[in-house]
Coordinates of C-alpha atoms in Angstrom, one line a residue:
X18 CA -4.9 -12.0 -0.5
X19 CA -2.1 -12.4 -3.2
X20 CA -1.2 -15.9 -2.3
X21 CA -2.5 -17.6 -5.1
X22 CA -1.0 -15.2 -7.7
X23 CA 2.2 -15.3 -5.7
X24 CA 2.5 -18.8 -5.5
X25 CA 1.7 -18.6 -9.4
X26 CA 4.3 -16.1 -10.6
X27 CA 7.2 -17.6 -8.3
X28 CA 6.2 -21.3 -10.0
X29 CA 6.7 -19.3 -13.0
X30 CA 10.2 -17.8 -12.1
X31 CA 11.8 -21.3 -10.8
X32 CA 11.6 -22.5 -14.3
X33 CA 14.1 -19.9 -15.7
X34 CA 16.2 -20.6 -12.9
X35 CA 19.8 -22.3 -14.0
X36 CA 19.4 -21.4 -18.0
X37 CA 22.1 -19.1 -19.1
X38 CA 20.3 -18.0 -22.0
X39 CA 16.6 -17.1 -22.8
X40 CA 15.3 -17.7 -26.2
X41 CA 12.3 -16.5 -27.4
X42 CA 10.3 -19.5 -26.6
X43 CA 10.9 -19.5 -23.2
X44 CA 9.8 -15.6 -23.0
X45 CA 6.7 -16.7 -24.6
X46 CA 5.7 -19.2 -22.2
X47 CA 6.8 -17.1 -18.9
X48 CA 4.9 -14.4 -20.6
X49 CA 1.8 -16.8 -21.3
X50 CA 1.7 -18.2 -17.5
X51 CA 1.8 -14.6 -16.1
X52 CA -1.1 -13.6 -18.5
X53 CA -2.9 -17.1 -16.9
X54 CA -2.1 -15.9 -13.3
X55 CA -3.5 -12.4 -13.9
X56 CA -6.8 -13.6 -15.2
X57 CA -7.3 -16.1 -12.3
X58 CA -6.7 -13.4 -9.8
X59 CA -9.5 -11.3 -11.6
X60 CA -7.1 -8.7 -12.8
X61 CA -8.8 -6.4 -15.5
X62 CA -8.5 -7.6 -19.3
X63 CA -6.9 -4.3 -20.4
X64 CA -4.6 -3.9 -17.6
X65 CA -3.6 -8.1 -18.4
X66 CA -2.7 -7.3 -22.1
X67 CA -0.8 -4.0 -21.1
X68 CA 1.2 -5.6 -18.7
X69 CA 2.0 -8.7 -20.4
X70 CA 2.7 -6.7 -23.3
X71 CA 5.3 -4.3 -21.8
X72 CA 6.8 -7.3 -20.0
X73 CA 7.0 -9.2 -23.1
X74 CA 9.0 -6.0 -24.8
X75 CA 11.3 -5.8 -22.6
X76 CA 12.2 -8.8 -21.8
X77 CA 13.1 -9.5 -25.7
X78 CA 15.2 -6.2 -25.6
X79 CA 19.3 -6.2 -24.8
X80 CA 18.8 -5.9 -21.1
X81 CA 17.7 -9.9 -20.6
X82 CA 20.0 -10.8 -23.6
X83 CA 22.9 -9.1 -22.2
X84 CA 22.2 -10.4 -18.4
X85 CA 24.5 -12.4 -16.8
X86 CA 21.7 -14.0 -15.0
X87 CA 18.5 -13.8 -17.4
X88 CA 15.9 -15.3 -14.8
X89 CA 16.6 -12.9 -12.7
X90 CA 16.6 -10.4 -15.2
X91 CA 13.4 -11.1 -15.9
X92 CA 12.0 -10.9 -12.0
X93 CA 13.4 -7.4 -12.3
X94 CA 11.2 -6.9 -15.3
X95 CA 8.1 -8.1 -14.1
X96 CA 8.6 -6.5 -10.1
X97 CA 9.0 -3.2 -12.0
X98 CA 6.0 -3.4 -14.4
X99 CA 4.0 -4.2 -10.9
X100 CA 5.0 -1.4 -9.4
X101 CA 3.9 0.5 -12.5
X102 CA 0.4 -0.7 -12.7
X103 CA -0.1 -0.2 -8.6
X104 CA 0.8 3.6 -9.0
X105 CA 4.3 3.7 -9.4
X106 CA 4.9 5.8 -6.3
X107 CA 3.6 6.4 -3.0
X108 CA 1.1 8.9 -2.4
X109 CA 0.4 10.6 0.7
X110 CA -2.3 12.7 2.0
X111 CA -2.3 16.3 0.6
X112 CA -2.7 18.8 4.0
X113 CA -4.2 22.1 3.6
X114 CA -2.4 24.9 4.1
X115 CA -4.7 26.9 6.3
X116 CA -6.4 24.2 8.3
X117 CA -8.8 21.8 8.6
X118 CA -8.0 19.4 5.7
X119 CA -11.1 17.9 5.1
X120 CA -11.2 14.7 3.5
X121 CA -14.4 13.1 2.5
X122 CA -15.1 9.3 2.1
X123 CA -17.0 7.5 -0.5
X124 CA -18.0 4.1 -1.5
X125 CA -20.4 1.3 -1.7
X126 CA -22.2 0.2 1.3
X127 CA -20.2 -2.5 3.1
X128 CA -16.9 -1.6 1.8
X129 CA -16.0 -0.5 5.2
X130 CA -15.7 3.0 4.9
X131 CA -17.4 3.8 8.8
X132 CA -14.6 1.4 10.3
X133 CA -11.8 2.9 7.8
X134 CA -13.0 6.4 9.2
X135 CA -12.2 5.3 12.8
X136 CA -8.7 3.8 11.4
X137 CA -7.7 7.0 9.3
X138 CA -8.1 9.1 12.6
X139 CA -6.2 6.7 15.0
X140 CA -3.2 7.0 12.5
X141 CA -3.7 10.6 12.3
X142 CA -3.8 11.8 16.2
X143 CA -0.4 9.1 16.2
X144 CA 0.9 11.7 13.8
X145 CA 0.4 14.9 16.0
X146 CA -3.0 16.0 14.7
X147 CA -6.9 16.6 15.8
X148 CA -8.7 15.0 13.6
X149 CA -12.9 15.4 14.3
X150 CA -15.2 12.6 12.5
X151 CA -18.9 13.8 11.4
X152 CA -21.6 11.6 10.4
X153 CA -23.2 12.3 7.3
X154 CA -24.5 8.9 6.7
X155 CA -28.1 9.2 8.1
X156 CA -29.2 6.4 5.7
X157 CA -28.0 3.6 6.6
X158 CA -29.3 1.5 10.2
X159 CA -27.0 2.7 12.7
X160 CA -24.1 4.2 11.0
X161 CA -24.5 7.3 13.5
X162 CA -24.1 4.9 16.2
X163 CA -21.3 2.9 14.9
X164 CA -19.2 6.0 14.1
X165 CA -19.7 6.7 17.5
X166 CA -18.0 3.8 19.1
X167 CA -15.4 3.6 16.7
X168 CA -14.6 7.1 17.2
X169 CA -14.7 6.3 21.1
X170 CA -12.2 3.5 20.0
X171 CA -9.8 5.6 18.1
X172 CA -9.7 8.1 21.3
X173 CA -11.4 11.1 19.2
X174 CA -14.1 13.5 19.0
X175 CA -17.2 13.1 16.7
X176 CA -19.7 15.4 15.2
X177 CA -23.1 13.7 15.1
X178 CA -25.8 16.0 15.6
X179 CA -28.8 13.9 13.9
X180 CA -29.2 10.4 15.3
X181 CA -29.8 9.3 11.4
X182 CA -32.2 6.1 10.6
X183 CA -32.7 3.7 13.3
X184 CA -34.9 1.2 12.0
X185 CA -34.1 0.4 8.5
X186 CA -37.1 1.3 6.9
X187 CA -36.6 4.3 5.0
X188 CA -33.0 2.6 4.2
X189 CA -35.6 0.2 2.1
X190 CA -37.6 2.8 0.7
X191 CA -34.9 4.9 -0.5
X192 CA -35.9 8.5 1.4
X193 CA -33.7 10.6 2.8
X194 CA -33.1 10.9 6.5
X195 CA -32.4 14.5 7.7
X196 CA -30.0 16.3 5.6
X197 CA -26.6 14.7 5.0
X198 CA -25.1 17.8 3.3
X199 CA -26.5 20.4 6.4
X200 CA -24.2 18.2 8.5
X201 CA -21.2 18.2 6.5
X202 CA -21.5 21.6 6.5
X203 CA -22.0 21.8 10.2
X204 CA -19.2 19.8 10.8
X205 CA -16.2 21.2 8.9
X206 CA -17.7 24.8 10.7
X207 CA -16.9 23.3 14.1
X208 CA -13.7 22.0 13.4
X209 CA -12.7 25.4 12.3
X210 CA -14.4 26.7 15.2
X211 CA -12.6 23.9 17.6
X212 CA -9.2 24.6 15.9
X213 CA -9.2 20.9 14.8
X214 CA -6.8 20.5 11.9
X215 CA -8.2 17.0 9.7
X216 CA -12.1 16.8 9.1
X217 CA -12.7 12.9 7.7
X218 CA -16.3 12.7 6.8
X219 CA -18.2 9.7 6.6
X220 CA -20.6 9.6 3.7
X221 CA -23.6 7.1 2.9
X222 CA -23.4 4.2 0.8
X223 CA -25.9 1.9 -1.5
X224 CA -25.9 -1.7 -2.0
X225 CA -25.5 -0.7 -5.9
X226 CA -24.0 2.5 -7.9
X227 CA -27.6 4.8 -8.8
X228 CA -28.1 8.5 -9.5
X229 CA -29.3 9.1 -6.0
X230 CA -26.3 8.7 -4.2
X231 CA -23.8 9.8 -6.8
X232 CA -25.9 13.2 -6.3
X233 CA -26.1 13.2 -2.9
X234 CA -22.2 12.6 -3.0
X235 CA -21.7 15.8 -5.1
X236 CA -24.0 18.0 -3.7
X237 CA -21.9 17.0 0.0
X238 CA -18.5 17.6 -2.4
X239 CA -19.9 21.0 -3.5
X240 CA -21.1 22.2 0.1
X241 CA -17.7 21.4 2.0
X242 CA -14.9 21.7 -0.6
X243 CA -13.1 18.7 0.5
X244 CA -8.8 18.7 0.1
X245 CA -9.0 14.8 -0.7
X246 CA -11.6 12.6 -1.8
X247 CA -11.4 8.9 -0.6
X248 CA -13.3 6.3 -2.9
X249 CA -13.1 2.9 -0.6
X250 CA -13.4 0.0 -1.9
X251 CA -14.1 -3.7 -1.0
X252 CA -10.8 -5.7 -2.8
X253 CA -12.5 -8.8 -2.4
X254 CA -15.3 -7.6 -5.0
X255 CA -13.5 -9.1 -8.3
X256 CA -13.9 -7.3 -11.9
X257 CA -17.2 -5.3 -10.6
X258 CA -14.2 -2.9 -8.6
X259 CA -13.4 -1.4 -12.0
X260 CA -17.0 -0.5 -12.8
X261 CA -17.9 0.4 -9.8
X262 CA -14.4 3.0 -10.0
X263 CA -15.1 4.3 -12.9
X264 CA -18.5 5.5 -12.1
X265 CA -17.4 6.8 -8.9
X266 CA -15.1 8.6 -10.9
X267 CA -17.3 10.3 -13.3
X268 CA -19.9 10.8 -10.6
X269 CA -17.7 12.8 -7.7
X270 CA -13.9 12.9 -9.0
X271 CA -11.9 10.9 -6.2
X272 CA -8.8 12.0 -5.4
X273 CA -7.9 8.2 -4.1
X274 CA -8.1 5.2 -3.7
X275 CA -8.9 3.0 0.1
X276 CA -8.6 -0.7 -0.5
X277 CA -10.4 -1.8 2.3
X278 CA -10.4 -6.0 3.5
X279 CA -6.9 -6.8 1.3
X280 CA -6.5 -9.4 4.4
X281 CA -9.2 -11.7 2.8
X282 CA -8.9 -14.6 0.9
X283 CA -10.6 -12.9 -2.3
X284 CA -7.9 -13.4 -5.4
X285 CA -7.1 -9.2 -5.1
X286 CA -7.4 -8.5 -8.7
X287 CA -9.3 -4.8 -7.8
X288 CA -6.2 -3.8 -6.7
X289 CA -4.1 -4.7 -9.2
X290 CA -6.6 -2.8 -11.4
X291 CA -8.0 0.0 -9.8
X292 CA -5.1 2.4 -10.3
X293 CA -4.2 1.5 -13.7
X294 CA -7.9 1.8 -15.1
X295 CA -8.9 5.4 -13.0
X296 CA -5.5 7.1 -13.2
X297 CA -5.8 7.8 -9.6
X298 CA -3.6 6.3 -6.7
X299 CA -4.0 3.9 -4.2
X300 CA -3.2 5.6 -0.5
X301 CA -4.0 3.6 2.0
X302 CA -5.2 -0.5 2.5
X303 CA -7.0 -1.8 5.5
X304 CA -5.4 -5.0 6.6
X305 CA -7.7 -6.4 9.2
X306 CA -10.5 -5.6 12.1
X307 CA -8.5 -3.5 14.8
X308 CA -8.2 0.2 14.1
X309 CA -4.3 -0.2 14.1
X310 CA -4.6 -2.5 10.9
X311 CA -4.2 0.2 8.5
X312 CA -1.4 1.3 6.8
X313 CA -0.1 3.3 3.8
X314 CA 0.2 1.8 0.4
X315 CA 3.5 1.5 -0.9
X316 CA 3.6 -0.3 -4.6
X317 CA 7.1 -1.2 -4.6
X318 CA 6.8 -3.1 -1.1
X319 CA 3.1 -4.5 -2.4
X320 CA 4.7 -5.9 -5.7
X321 CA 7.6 -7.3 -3.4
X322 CA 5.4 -9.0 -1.5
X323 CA 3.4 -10.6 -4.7
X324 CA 7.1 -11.4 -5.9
X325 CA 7.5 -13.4 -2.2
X326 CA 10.8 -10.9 -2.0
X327 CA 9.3 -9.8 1.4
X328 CA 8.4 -6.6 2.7
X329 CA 11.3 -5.6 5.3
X330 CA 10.9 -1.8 5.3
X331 CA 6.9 -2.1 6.7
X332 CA 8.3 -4.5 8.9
X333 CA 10.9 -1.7 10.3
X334 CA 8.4 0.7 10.2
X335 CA 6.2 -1.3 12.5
X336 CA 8.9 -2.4 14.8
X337 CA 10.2 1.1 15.2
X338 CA 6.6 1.9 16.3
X339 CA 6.3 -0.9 18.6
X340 CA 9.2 -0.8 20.7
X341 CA 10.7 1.2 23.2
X342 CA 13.7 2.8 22.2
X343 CA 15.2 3.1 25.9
X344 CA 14.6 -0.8 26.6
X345 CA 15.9 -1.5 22.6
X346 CA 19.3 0.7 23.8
X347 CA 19.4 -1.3 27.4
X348 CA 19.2 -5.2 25.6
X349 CA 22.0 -3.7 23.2
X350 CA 24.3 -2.9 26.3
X351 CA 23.6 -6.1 28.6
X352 CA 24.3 -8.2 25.1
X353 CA 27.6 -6.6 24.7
X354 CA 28.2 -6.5 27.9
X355 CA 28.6 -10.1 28.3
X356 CA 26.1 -10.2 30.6
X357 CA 23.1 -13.1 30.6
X358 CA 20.1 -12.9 28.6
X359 CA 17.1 -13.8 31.1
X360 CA 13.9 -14.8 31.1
X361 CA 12.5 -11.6 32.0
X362 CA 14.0 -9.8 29.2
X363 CA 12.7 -12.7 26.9
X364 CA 9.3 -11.4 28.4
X365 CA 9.9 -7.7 27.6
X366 CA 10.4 -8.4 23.7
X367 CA 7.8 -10.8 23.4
X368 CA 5.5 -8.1 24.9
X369 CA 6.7 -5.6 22.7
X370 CA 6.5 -7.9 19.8
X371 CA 2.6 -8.3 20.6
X372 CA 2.3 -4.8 20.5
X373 CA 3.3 -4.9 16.7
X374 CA 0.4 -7.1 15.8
X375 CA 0.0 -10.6 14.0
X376 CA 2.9 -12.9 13.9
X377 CA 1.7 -14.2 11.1
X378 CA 1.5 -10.9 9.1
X379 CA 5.2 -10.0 10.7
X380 CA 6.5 -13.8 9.4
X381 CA 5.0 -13.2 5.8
X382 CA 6.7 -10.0 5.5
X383 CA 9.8 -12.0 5.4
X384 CA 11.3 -12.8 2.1
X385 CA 10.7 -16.1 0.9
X386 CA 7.8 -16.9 3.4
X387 CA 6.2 -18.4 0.6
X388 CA 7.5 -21.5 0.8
X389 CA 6.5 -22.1 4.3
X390 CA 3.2 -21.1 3.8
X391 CA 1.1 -24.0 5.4
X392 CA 3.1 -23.7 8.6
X393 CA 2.9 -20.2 9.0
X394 CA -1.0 -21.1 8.7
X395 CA -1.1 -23.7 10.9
X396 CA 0.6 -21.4 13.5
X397 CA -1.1 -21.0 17.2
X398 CA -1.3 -17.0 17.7
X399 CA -2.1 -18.3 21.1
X400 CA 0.9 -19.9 21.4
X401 CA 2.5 -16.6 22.4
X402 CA 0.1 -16.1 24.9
X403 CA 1.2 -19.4 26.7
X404 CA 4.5 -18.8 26.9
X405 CA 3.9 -15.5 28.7
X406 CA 1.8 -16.9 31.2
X407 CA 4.5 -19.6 31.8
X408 CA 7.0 -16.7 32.5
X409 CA 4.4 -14.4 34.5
X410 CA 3.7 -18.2 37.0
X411 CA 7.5 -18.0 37.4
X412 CA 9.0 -15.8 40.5
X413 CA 11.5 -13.2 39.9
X414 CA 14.5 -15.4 41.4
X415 CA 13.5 -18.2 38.3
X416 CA 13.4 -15.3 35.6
X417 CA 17.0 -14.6 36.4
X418 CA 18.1 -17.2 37.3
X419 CA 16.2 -20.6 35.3
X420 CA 18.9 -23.3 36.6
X421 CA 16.8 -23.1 40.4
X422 CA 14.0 -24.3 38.4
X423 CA 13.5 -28.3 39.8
X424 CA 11.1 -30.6 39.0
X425 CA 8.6 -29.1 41.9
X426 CA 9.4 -25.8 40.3
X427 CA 8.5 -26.7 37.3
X428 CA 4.9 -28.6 38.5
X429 CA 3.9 -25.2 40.4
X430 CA 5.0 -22.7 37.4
X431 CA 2.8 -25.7 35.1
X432 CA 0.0 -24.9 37.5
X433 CA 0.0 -21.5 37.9
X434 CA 0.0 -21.0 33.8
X435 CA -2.8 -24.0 33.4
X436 CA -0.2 -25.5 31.5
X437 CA 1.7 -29.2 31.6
X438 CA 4.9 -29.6 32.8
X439 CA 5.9 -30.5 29.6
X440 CA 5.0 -27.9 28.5
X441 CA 7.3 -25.4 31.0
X442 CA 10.0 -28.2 30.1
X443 CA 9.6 -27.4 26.4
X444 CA 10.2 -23.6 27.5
X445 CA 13.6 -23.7 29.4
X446 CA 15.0 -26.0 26.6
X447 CA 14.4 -23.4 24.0
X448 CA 15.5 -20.4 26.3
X449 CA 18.5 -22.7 26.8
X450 CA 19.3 -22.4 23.3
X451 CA 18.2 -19.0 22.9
X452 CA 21.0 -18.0 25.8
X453 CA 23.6 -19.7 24.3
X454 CA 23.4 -17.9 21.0
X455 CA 23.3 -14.6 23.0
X456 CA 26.2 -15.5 24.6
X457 CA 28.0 -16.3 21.7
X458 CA 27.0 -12.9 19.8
X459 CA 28.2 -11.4 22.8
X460 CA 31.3 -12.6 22.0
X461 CA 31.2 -11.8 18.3
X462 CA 31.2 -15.6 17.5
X463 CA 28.1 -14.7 15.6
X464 CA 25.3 -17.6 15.4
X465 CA 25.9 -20.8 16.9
X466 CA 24.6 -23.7 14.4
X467 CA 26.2 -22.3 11.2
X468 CA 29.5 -24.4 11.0
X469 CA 30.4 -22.5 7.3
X470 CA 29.6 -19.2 8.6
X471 CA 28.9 -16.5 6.3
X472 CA 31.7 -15.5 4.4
X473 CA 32.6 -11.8 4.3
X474 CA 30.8 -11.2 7.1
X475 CA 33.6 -10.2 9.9
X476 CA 32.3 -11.7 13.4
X477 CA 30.4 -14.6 11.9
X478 CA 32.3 -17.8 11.4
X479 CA 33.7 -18.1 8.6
X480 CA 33.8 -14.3 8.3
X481 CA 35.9 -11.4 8.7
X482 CA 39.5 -11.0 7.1
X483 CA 40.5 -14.8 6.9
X484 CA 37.6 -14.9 4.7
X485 CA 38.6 -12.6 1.7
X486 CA 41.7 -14.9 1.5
X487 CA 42.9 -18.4 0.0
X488 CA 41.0 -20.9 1.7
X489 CA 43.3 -22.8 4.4
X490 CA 43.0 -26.5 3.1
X491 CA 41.4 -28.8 6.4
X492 CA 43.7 -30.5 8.8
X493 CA 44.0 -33.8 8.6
X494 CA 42.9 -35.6 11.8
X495 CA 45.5 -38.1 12.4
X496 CA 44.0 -41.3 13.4
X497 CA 44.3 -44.0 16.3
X498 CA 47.1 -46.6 16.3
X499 CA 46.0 -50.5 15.8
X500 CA 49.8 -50.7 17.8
X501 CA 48.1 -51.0 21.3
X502 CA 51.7 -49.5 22.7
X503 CA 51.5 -46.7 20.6
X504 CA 47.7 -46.0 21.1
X505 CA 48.1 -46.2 24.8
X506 CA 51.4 -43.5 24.4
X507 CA 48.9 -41.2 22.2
X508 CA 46.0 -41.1 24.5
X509 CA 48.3 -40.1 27.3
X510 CA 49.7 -36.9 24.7
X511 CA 45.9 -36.3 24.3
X512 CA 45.1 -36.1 27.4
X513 CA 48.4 -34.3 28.5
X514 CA 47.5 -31.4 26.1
X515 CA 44.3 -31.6 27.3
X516 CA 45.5 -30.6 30.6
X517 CA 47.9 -27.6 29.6
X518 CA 51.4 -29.5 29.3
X519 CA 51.4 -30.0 25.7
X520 CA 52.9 -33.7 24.8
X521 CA 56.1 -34.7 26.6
X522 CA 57.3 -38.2 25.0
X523 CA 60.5 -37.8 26.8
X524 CA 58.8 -37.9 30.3
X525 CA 60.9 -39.8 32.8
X526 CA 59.9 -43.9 32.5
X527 CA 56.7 -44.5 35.5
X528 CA 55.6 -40.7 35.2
X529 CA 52.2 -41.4 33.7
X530 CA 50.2 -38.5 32.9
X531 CA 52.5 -36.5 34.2
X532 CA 52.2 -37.4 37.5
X533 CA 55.3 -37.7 39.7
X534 CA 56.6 -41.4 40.6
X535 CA 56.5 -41.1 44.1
X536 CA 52.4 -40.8 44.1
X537 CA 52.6 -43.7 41.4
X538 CA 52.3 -47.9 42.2
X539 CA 53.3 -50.1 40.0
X540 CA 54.1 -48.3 37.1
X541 CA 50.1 -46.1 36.5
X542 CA 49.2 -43.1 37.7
X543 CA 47.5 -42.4 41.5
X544 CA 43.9 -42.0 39.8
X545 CA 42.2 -41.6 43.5
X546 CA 45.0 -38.1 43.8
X547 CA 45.0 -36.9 40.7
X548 CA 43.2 -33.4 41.0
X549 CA 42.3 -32.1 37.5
X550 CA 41.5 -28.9 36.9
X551 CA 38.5 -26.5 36.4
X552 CA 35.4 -28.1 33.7
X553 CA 37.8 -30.9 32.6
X554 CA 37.5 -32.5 35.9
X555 CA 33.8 -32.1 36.9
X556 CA 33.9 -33.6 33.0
X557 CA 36.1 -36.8 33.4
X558 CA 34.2 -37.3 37.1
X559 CA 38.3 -36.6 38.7
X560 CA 39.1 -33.5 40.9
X561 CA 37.8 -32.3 44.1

């Protein structure tokens, strides 16, 4: 959703890259693209002016002025200032002390607050809790029902004890079905009664704020006495989220804020401005259509990612959920063990890497994804999928053991996944690769590929204690003779060190390579007897 305005701000930053100084001027126009970027992504007016105004202080103050590095300075200023105007910290839901903690939901019609009652839950029962839903939306078609499978979904218990509106008429005609605050009512009483310990209850919505439902709303508020009050809201919905939060806001008092839909394509200004404008805090953001695409708002990890500085600790968070901590503690070993990394564990992690949803989402949580936006987009999600059917065609001998794999091998695996042959081709020249480097961090020899290494870094080339120190100046390679006497005497040092005996210029006269004269004619070595050992040989096509 913050693409665009990402893309903007870090277009923004690269100009104030290599100047050691920041005059005034170049403040101003940093500070006028940011404004420009804010208003395109349908950021409120007043929050625009406030921000660009507190950025614009600060960044004339002694802290840019004084910077070694100004533009960066500057980044600081403006990640900070988001962070600010998204709520400054995290908030999290507030649990009654003598259970149930009921939390009520409230919102427009269609800002997905049935489907964010079903995520809510799932994310609570992963906690430890018992969390009941009731359905007090007998407006709308079909909410009773749809709460009912989501709930079925989410692997909890729903209270629904009026079918609600079924045909959509009176949902035209504006009259009331049933009694929406009798349920409520009804509902936190049986979660007390059933010892559950979280009641979320789903409320109806309109296609437009009126009196009507902002007193239905209060008179359910009244009845059950809620610990938090959810206002969700549709991000994609532009300047009208500010309106529409404010009279929520006079109408029933939210406690918080639910963007719901931030995985759209919509320019996200609402939630840069919801916060700011009501004073209250955003809690939670729904990311995407499977219950498990909901998580907990953080502003200094959402301003990160606007920033394109990546969001690692979400990315933790989900991994640590994802995988198994016995298998995570079992790759450790055989990696340090020496031992070979195999196809089978490469199908372990990819399974567990499913499990922690999108790889696009997990990719753009990496900092400085930005750049490589288009590919990331054009990126096959099925592509995974493929290469774990190649590995499932495969038998357990070819997991462990991929050098068996010959070319009729390779046609059966190709027809077992549905796949090409180039295809399973493609798959042990990357797992190829993929080996080596284990085997090499195994070792300590850190990642293959990087001839500078990372300095500082001890078990990366380049690394470690030789690193702090004076640079040793490179060798220099001595080159070949034009003297074809003296290169003929040099390749046969070379390939005497080559072969353990180091160079021996005062060798008796005939002993070629080293070889006794008796198993020499004519002055050169017995080629056809010469046994070279180990690798070298299989190498130079000598040895037995």
């Amino acid at each position: 959703m913050f693409n665009s305005l990402s893309d903007r701000l870090t277009a923004t930053f690269k100009n104030l890259r290599g100047k050691g100084r920041l005059s005034e001027a170049d403040i101003d126009a940093t500070v006028r693209e940011i404004r420009r970027a804010l208003l395109d992504a349908d950021v409120a007016v007043p929050v625009v002016r406030e921000f660009t105004a507190a950025v614009r202080e600060r960044a004339l103050g002694a802290e840019v002025s004084g910077a070694l590095n100004p533009a960066q300075q500057v980044v600081k200023i403006v990640n900070t200032e988001l962070v600010e105007i998204l709520g400054g910290q995290t908030r999290t839901l507030q649990l009654a002390k003598t259970p149930p903690t009921v939390i009520m939901l409230a919102g427009l019609q269609g800002a997905g607050k049935t489907t964010l009652a079903g995520k809510l839950a799932l994310a609570l029962k992963e906690q430890g809790h018992t969390p009941l839903l009731v359905a007090a939306d007998l407006q709308r078609p079909n909410a009773v029902t749809q709460l009912s499978v989501v709930a079925d979904r989410a692997g909890v218990p729903v209270f629904a004890p009026h079918p609600g509106n079924t045909s959509g008429a009176d949902a035209e005609t504006g009259a009331v079905i049933g009694d929406p605050v009798g349920v409520a009512r009804d509902g936190v009483a049986q979660a007390r009664a059933r010892q559950h310990d979280v009641v979320i209850v789903d409320t109806a919505g309109r296609l437009g704020v009126d009196q009507v439902l902002m007193q239905q709303a209060a008179d359910i508020r009244s009845a059950i006495t809620p610990d938090e009050v959810l206002f969700v809201i549709d991000a994609m919905i532009g300047q009208d989220a500010v309106n529409t939060a404010q009279a929520f806001l006079e109408g029933v008092d939210f406690t918080g804020v639910v963007l719901s839909k931030l995985d759209g394509d919509a320019r996200g200004g609402a939630a840069l401005s919801v916060a700011k404008v009501t004073g209250r805090p955003i809690m939670f953001a729904s990311t995407g259509e499977k219950l498990t695409d909901f998580e907990v708002f953080h502003p200094d990890r959402m301003a990160s990612r606007i920033l394109d500085m990546g969001d690692v600790l979400t990315l933790i968070e989900q991994a640590e959920r994802a995988f198994d901590a016995d298998e995570a503690e079992r790759m450790a070993a055989k990696v340090a063990g020496g031992e070979d990394f195999t196809l089978s564990d490469f199908l372990v992690q990819m399974q567990q890497m499913k499990k922690m949803g999108s790889m696009k989402k997990m990719l753009g949580m990496m900092p400085g994804m930005a750049q490589m936006r288009e590919q990331l987009e054009n990126f096959d999600e099925r592509e995974v999928d493929r290469v774990e059917a190649l590995i499932q065609s495969m038998t357990p001998a070819e997991r462990d053991n991929p050098k068996i794999i010959n070319g009729s091998r390779r046609a059966r695996i190709a027809r077992g996944a549905g796949q090409t042959t180039a295809a399973v081709n493609g798959l042990l020249d990357r797992f190829s690769q993929a080996q080596k480097m284990m085997r090499q961090m195994s070792k300590g020899g850190g990642m293959p590929g990087m001839p500078g290494g990372m300095p500082g870094m001890p078990g990366l080339p380049g690394g470690g204690k030789k690193a702090r120190g004076r640079q040793q100046p490179a060798k220099k390679v001595k080159g070949k003779s034009g003297n074809p006497a003296k290169r003929a005497q040099q390749e046969k040092d070379a390939l005497q060190r080559a072969l353990g005996g180091g160079a021996k210029p005062s060798a008796p006269a005939g002993s070629a390579f080293g070889v006794p004269k008796d198993r020499e004619a004519d002055g050169g070595a017995d080629l056809d007897n010469l046994r070279l050992p180990g690798d070298l040989g299989k190498l130079l096509g000598g040895g037995r």
